[in-house]
Coordinates of C-alpha atoms in Angstrom, one line a residue:
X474 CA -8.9 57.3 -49.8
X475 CA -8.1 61.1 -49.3
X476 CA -9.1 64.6 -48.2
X477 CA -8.2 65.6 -45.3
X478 CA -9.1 69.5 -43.4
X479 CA -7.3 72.0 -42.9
X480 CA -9.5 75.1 -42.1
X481 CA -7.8 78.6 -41.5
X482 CA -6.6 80.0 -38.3
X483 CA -10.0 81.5 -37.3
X484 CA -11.9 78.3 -37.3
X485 CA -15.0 78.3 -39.2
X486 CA -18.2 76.5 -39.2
X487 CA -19.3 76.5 -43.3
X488 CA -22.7 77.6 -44.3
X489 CA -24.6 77.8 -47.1
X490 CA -23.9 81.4 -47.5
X491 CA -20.6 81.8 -46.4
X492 CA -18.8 81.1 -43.0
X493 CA -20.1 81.7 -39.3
X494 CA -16.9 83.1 -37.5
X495 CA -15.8 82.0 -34.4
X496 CA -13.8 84.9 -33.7
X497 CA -13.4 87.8 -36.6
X498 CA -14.9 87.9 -40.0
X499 CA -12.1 89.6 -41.1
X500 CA -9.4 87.2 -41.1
X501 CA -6.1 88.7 -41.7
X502 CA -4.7 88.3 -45.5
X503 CA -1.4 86.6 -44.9
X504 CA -1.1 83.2 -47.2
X505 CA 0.9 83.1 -49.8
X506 CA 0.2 80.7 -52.8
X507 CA 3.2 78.3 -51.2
X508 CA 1.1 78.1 -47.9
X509 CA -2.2 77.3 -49.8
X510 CA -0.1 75.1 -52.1
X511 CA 0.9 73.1 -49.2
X512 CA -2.5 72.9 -47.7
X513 CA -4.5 71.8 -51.1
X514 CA -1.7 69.2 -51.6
X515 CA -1.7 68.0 -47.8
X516 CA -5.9 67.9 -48.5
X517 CA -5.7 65.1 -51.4
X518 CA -3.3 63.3 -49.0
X519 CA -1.1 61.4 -51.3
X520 CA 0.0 58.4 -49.4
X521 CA -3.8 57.9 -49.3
X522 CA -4.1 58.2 -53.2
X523 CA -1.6 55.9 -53.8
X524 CA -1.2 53.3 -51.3
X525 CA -5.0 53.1 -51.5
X526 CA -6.5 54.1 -54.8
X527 CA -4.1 53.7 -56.9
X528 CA -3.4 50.0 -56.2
X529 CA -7.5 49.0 -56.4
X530 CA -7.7 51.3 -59.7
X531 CA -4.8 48.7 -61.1
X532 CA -7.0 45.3 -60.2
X533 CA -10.2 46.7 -60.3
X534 CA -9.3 49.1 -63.2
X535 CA -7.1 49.3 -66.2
X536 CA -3.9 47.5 -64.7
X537 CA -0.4 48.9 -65.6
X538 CA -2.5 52.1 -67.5
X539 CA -3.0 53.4 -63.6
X540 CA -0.4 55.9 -64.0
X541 CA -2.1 57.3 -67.2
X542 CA -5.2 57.8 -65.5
X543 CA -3.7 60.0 -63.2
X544 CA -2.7 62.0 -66.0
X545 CA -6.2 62.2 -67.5
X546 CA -7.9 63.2 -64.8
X547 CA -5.2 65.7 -63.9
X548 CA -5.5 67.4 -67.3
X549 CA -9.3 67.8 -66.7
X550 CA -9.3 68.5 -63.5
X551 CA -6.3 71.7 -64.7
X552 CA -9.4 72.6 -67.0
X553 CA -12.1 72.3 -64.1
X554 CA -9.6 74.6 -61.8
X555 CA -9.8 77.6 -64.4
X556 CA -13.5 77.9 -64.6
X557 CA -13.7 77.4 -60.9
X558 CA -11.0 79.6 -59.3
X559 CA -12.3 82.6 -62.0
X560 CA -15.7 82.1 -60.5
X561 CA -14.8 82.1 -56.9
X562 CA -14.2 85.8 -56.6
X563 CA -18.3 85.9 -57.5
X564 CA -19.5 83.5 -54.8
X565 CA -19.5 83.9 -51.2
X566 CA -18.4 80.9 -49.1
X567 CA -16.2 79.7 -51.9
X568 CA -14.8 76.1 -51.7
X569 CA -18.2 74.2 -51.5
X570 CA -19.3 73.4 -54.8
X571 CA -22.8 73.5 -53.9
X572 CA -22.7 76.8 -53.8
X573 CA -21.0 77.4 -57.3
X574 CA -23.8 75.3 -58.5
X575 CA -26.2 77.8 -57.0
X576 CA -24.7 81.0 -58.2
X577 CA -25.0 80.3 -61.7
X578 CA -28.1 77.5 -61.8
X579 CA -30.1 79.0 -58.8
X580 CA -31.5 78.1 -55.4
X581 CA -33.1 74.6 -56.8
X582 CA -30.2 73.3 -58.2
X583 CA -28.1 74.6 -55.8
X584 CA -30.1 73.0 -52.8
X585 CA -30.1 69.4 -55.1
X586 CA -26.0 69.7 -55.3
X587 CA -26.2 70.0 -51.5
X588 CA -27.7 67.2 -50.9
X589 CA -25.5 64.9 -52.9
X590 CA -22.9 66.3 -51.5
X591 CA -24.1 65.0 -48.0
X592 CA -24.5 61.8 -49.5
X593 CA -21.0 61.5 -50.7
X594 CA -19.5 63.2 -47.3
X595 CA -21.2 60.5 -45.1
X596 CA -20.4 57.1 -47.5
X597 CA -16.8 58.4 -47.6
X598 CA -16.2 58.2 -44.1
X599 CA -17.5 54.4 -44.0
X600 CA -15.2 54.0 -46.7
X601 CA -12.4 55.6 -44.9
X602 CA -13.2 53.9 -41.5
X603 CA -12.6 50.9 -43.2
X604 CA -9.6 51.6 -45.0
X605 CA -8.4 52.8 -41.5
X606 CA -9.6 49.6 -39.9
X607 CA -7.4 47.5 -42.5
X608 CA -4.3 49.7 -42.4
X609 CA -4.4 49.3 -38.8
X610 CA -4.7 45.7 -38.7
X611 CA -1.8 45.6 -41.1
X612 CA 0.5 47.5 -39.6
X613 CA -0.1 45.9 -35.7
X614 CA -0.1 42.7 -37.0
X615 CA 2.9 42.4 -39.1
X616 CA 5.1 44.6 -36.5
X617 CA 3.2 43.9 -33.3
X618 CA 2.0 40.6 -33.5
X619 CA -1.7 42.1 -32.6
X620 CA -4.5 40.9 -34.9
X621 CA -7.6 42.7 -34.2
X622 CA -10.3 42.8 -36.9
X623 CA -10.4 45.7 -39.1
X624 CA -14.1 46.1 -38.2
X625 CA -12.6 46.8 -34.2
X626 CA -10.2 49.2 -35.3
X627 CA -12.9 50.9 -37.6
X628 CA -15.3 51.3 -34.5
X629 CA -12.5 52.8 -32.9
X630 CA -11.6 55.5 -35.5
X631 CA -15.0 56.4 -35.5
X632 CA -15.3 56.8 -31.7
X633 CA -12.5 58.9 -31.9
X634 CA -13.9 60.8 -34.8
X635 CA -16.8 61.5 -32.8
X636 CA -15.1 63.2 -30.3
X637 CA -13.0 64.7 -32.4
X638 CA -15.8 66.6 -34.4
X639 CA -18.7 67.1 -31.5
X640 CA -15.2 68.9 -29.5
X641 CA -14.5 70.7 -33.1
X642 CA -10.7 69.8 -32.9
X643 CA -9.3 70.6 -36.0
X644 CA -6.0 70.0 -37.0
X645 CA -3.1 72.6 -37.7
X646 CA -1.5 73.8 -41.2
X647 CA 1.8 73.0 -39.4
X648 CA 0.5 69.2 -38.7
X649 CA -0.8 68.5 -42.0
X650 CA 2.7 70.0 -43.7
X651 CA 4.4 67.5 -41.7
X652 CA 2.4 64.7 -42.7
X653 CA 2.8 65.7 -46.4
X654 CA 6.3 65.9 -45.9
X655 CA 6.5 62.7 -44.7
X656 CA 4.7 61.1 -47.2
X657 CA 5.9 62.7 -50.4
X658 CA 9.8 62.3 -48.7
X659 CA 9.0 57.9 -48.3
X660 CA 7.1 58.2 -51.8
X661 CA 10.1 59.7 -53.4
X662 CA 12.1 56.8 -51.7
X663 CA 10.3 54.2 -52.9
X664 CA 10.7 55.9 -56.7
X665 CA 14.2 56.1 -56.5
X666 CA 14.8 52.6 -54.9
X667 CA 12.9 50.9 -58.1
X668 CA 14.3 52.9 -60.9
X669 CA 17.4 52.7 -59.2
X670 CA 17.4 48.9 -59.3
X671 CA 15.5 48.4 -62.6
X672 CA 12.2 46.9 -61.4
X673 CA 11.5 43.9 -61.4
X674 CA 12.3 43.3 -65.7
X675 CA 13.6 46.5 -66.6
X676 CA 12.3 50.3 -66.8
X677 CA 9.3 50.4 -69.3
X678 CA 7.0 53.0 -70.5
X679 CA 4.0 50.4 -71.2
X680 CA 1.8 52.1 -68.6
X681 CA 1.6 55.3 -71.5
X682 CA 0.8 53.4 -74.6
X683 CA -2.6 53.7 -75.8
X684 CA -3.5 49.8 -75.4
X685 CA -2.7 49.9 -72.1
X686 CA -4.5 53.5 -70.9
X687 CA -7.7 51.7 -72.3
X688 CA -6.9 48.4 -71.3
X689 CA -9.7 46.5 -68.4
X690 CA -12.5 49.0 -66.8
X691 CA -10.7 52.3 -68.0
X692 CA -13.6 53.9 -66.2
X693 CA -12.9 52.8 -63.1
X694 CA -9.3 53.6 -63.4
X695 CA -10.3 57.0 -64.0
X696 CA -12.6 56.8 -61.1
X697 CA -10.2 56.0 -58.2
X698 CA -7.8 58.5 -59.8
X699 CA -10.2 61.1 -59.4
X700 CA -11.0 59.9 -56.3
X701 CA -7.7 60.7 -55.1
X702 CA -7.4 64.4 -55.9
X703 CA -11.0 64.8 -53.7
X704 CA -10.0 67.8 -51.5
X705 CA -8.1 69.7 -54.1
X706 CA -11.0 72.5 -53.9
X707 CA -10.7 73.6 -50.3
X708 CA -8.2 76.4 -52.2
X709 CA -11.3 78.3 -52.6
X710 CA -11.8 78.9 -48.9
X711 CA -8.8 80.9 -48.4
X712 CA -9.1 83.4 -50.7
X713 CA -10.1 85.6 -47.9
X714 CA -6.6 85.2 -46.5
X715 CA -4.6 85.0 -49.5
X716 CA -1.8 87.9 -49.7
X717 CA -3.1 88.6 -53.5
X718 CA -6.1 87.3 -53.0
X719 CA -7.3 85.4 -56.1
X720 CA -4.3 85.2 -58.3
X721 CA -2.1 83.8 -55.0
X722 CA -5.5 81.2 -54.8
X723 CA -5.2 80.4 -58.7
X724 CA -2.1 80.3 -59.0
X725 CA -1.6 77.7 -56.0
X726 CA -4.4 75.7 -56.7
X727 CA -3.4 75.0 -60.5
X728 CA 0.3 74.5 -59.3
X729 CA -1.4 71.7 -56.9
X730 CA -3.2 69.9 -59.4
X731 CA -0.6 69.9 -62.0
X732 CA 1.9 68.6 -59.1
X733 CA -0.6 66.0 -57.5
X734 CA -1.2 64.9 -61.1
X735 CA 2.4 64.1 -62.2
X736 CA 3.7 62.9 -58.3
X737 CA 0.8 60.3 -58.4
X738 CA 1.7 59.4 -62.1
X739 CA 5.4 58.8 -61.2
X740 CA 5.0 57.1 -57.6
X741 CA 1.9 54.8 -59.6
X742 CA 4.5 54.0 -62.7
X743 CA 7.7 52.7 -60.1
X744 CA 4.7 50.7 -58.6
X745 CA 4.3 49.0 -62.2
X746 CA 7.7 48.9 -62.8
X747 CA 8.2 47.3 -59.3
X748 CA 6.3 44.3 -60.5
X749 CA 6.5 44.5 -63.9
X750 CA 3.7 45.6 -66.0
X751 CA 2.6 41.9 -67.1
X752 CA 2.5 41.0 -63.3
X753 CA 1.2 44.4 -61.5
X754 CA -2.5 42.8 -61.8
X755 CA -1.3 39.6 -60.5
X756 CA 0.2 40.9 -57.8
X757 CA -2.3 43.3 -57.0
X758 CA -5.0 40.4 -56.8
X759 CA -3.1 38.7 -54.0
X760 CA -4.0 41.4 -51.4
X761 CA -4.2 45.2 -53.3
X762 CA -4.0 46.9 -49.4
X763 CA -0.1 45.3 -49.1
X764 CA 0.4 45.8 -52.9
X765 CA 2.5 49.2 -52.3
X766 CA 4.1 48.0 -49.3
X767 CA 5.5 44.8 -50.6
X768 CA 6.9 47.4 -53.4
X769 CA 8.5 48.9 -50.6
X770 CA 9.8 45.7 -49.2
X771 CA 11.4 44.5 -52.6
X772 CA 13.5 47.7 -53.2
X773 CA 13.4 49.6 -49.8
X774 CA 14.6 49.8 -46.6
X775 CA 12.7 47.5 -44.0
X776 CA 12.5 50.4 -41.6
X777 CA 10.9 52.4 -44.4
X778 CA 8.2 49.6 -45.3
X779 CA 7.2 50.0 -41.2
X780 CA 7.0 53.9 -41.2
X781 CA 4.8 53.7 -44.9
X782 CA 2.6 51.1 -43.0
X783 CA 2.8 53.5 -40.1
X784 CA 1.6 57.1 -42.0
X785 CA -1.0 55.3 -44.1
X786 CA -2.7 54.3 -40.3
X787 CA -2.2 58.1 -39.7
X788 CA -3.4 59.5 -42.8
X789 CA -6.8 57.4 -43.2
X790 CA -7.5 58.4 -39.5
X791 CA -6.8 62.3 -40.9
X792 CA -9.1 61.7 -44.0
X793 CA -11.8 60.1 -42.0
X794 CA -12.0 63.1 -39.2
X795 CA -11.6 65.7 -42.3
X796 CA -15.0 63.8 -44.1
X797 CA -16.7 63.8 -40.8
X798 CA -16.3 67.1 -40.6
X799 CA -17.1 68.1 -44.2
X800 CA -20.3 66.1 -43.4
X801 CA -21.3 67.5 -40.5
X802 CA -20.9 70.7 -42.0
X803 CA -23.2 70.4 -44.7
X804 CA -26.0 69.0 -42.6
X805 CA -25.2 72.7 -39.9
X806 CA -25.5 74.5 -43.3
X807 CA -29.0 73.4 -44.7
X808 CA -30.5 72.8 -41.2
X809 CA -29.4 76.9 -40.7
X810 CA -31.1 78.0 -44.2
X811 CA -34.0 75.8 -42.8
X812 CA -34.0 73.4 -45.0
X813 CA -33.5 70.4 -42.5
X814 CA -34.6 70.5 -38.9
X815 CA -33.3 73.2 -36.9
X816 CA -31.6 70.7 -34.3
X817 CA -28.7 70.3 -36.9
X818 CA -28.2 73.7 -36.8
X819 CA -27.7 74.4 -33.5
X820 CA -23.8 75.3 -32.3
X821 CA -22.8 73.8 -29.0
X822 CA -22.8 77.3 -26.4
X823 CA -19.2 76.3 -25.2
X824 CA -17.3 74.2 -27.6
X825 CA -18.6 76.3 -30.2
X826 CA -19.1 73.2 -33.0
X827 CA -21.7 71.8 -34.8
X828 CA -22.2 68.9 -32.3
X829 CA -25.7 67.7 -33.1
X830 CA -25.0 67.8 -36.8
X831 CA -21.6 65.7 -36.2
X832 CA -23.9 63.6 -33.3
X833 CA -26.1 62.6 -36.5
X834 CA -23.5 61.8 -38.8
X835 CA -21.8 59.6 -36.5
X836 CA -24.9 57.5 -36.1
X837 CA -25.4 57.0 -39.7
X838 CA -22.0 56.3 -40.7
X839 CA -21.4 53.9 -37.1
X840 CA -25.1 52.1 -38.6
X841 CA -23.8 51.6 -42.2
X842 CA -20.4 50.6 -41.5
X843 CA -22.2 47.9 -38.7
X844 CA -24.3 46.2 -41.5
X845 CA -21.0 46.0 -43.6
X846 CA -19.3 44.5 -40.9
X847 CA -22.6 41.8 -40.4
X848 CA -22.3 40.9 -43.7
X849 CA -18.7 39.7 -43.6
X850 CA -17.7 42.5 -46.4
X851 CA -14.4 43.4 -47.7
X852 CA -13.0 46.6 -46.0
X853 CA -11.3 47.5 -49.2
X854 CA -12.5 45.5 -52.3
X855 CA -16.4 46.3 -51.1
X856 CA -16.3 48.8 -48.3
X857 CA -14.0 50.7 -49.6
X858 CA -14.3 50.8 -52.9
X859 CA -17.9 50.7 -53.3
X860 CA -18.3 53.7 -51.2
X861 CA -15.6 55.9 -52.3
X862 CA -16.6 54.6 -56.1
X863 CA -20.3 56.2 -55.2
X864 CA -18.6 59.5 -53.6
X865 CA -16.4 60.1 -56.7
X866 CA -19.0 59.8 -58.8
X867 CA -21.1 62.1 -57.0
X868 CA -17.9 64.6 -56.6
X869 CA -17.4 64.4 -60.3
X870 CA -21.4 65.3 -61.2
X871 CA -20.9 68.1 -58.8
X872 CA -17.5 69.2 -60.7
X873 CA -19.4 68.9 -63.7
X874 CA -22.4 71.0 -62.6
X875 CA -20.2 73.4 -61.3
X876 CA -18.5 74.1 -64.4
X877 CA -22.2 74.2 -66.4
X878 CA -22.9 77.0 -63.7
X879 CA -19.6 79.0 -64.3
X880 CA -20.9 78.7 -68.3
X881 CA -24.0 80.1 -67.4
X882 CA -23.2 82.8 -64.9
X883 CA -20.2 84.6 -67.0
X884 CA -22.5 83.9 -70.5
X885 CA -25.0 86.8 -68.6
X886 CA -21.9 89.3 -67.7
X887 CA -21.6 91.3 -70.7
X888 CA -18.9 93.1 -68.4
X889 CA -16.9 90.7 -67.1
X890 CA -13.3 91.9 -68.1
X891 CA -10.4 89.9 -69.7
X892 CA -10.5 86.4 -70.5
X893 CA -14.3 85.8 -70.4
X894 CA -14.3 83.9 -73.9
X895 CA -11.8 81.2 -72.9
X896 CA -13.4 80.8 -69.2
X897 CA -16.3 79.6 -71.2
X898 CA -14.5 78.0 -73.9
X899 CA -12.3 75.9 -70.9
X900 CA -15.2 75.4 -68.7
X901 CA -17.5 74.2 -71.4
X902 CA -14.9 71.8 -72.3
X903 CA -14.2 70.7 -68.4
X904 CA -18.2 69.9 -68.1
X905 CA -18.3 67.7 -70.9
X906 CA -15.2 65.9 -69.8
X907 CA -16.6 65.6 -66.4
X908 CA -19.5 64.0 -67.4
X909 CA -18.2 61.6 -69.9
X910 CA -15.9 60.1 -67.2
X911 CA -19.5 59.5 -65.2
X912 CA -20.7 57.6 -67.8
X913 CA -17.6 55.2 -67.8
X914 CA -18.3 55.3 -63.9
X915 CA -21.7 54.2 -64.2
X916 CA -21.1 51.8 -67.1
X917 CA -18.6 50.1 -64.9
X918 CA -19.5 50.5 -61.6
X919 CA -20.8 46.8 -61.0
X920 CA -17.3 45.9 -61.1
X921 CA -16.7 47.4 -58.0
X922 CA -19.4 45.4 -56.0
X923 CA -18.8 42.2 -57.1
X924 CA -21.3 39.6 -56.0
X925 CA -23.1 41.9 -53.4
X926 CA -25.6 43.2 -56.4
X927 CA -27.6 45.6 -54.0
X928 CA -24.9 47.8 -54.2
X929 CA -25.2 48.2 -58.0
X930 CA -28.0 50.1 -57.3
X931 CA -26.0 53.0 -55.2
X932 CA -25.4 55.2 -57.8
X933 CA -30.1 56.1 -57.8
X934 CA -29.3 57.2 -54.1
X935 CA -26.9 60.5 -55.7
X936 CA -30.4 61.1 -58.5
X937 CA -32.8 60.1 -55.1
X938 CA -30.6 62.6 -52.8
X939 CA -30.8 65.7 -55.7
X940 CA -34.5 64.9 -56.1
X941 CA -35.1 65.5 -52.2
X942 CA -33.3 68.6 -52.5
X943 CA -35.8 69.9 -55.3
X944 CA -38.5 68.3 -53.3
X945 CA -37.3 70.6 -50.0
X946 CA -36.8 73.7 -51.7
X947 CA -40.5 73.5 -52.6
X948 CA -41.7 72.5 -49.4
X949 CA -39.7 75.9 -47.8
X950 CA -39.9 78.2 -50.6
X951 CA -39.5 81.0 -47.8
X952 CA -35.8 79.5 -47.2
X953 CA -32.7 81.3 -47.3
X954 CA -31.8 79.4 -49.5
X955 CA -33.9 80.3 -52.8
X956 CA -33.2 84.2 -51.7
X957 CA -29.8 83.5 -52.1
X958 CA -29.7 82.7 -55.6

C-alpha cells in the first residue's frame, strides 16, 4: 500500500496534454535532484511498502525470498527509469504514463493506457481504505482499548478523502519529508535492533539463495514488491522545476529507485531474520497486518512499536487521499479531451478542483468497498490484496507499454543525439521484463483471492477497460485526444 502526492508549489490539475495551471505556467526552476529525491521516495511511502506489502508478499508470496524480490523488481524498474526519464523531455505532461504510451504508440493506445489506468487508480483506494481501516483498528485497539470495525474506520477515511479532494487540499513537500523521515528513522531502528540481537536463530543470508527467491508464488512476491515502488514516476512532473532540468530529474529518480530498492530489501531481510527464515511464513500466517509490528515488539522499544502502529495509520490515510486524487485526475483529463462526459471536466469556480470528477470517484470506490464490507471480506488478505494485486498488474502493463513506446518513438529519430542505441537496447530489455513478471502475476493471481473465485476474473476488467478506450476513441474521432498523437 503506497503512493502518496506531492504536486509542486503551483498546484496543478493533470490533463491529458499537460497541466492546467492554477496560478503560472511557468513555474519557477528551483528543485534540485535532493528535493525530487526526497519527494519520489516520500511517494512510494516506505512504511507502507513494508509493513504492508512486504509482509503479504512473504505468506502470500515466496516466504523468506521477500527481500530478493525487492531486488528484482528494483533492477528492472533501474532499467524501466532510463528509457522513461530519456523520453520525458519529448512528452508534455510527463509523469503520467498514459501519455508516454501515446507519444510513441498514438492516440488509440494512448486513450486504452488511460483507461486502465483509471481502473487501477480507483481499486487502489478501496484497497488502501481498507488497509487504513485495519491499521486504525490496530493501533486504537491495542493502545486505546477502542475496537471499531475496520470497515467504520474505512468509511471514515474515505469521508475525509472526499473532502479532502472535492476542497483540492493537497499536502506539502515539507509534510511528506517529515513523514519519510519518520519512517525511514523507526525502519532503520527496527534494522539495527534485530541484527544487533541476532534474530531470532542467528543472522542468515537464506532470503538470497536461489531456492529461496523462487520458492512459493514467486510471482506474487514480485507483485507486491512492485506494488510498493507505485509512485516512483511522479519524478517526471517536475522537470519543469528542476534546476538542470532533466539530468537533476534522472539523476534523482534513478538514485530513488536504487535507494527504495536496497532500504526495502534490508528493512524486509531483519523482518526474516526477526523470525527466522523457517518460521517468517508461520508467523506471517498468524495475522500478516501485526507481522512487522510484533518484529518491532521482540527487538524494539515498546514506545517505538506504538509510534510504527501510529505512522502506518498516517501513511495509508496519505496513500489513499494521494490515489483519490490520481483518480480523480484522470477522469478531469479524458472528460476535458471529450472523451467522457463533460460534467467530469468541469473545475469548481472557487475552490478551483476537479470536484465532480473526485464526487464520482468517491461514489464508486464508497460502493465497492460497501459490498466488500457486506460480504464479510478480509481488509488485507482479500481487500487489500486483491485490489492492489489488480492495480499492480495494471501499473506494470502500463510500465511495460511505456517502455514499447520509448522503443518505437527514438527507433523513428534518426537525430536523436548520444546514447540512442542503448536507450533502445535498455528499454527493449525493461519491456520484456515487465511483461514476464505479468505473466507470473496472472499465472498466480488466484492465490490472492482465495475462496472468493469472482475475483479471479479481475484481471479481464484491465483488457475490458483498454478495449473501451479503443472503443471511445472511435466513437470521438474529432477528440483532442487522437490530434495529440
Amino acid at each position: 500500500m503506497t503512493q502518496r502526492e506531492a504536486l509542486p508549489p503551483t498546484a496543478t490539475i493533470s490533463g491529458l496534454d499537460g497541466v492546467i495551471p492554477s496560478s503560472t505556467s511557468a513555474p519557477r526552476r528551483t528543485l534540485r535532484s535532493i528535493d525530487i529525491f526526497f519527494l519520489v521516495v516520500a511517494a512510494a511511502a516506505p512504511l507502507a511498502g513494508v509493513v504492508g506489502n512486504g509482509a503479504l508478499g512473504v505468506l502470500l508470496g515466496n516466504g523468506a525470498g521477500m527481500p530478493s524480490s525487492y531486488l528484482i523488481a528494483g533492477l528492472i524498474l533501474v532499467l524501466f527509469s532510463v528509457g522513461f526519464v530519456r523520453m520525458s523531455p519529448h512528452v508534455r505532461g510527463g509523469g503520467a504514463f498514459y501519455v508516454y504510451v501515446r507519444r510513441g504508440l498514438g492516440g488509440s493506445a494512448g486513450l486504452a493506457a488511460a483507461f486502465v489506468a483509471i481502473v487501477v487508480y480507483t481499486v487502489m483506494v478501496v484497497g488502501s481504505a481498507a488497509g487504513f481501516g485495519f491499521f486504525a483498528n490496530v493501533f486504537f485497539a491495542d493502545n486505546l482499548g477502542i475496537d471499531i470495525p475496520w470497515y467504520v474506520w474505512s468509511g471514515f477515511a474515505l469521508l475525509l478523502v472526499a473532502v479532502v479532494g472535492y476542497r483540492e487540499i493537497s499536502m506539502g513537500a515539507r509534510v511528506l519529508a517529515v513523514f519519510l523521515t519518520l519512517e525511514v528513522l523507526i525502519l532503520i531502528a527496527l534494522i539495527v535492533g534485530v541484527l544487533v540481537h541476532g534474530g531470532s536463530s542467528g543472522i542468515t543470508t537464506e532470503s538470497f539463495m536461489p531456492p529461496t527467491v523462487v520458492s512459493g508464488s514467486v510471482g506474487i512476491g514480485l507483485m507486491f514488491a512492485f506494488a510498493s515502488f507505485l509512485g516512483f514516476e511522479s519524478a517526471g512532473i517536475y522537470s519543469e522545476e528542476a534546476l538542470n532540468g532533466q539530468r537533476t530529474v534522472r539523476r534523482a529518480l534513478i538514485s530513488a529507485v536504487i535507494f527504495i530498492a536496497v532500504f526495502y530489501t534490508i528493512a524486509m531481510w531483519s523482518v526474516v531474520i526477526a523470525f527466522g527464515a523457517d518460521g517468517i511464513v508461520a508467523a506471517a500466517a498468524e495475522n500478516p497486518g501485526t507481522l512487522v509490528f510484533r518484529a518491532f515488539a521482540k527487538f524494539t522499544n515498546p514506545v517505538l512499536t506504538t509510534a510504527v502502529q501510529g505512522l502506518m495509520v498516517t501513511s495509508a490515510l496519505a496513500a489513499t487521499i494521494a490515489l483519490h486524487n490520481a483518480a480523480s485526475r484522470y477522469l478531469f483529463a479524458l472528460a476535458r479531451e471529450g472523451m467522457l462526459h463533460r460534467k467530469l471536466g468541469q473545475i469548481h469556480r472557487r475552490l478551483n478542483s476537479p470536484h465532480v470528477a473526485s464526487l464520482a470517484v468517491t461514489g464508486v470506490t464508497v460502493t465497492l468497498l460497501a459490498l466488500f464490507a457486506i460480504g464479510n471480506a478480509d481488509p488485507l488478505l482479500t481487500v487489500l490484496s486483491s485490489t492492489f494485486g489488480l492495480a499492480t498488474l495494471g501499473i506494470i502493463l502500463l510500465q511495460a507499454a511505456t517502455s514499447v513506446s520509448v522503443v518505437v518513438y527514438f527507433s523513428r529519430q534518426k537525430a536523436e543525439p548520444g546514447g540512442l542505441l542503448w536507450t533502445l537496447v535498455i528499454a527493449s530489455i525493461a519491456a520484456v521484463s515487465l511483461l514476464a513478471v505479468a505473466g507470473l502475476v496472472v499465472a498466480n493471481y488466484s492465490i490472492l483471492t482465495g475462496d472468493l473465485g469472482v475475483l479471479n476474473l479481475a484481471p479481464w476488467l484491465l483488457l475490458i477497460a483498454a478495449l473501451t478506450g479503443l472503443v471511445v476513441v472511435r466513437l470521438r474521432p474529432n477528440s483532442n485526444t487522437e490530434a495529440a498523437a
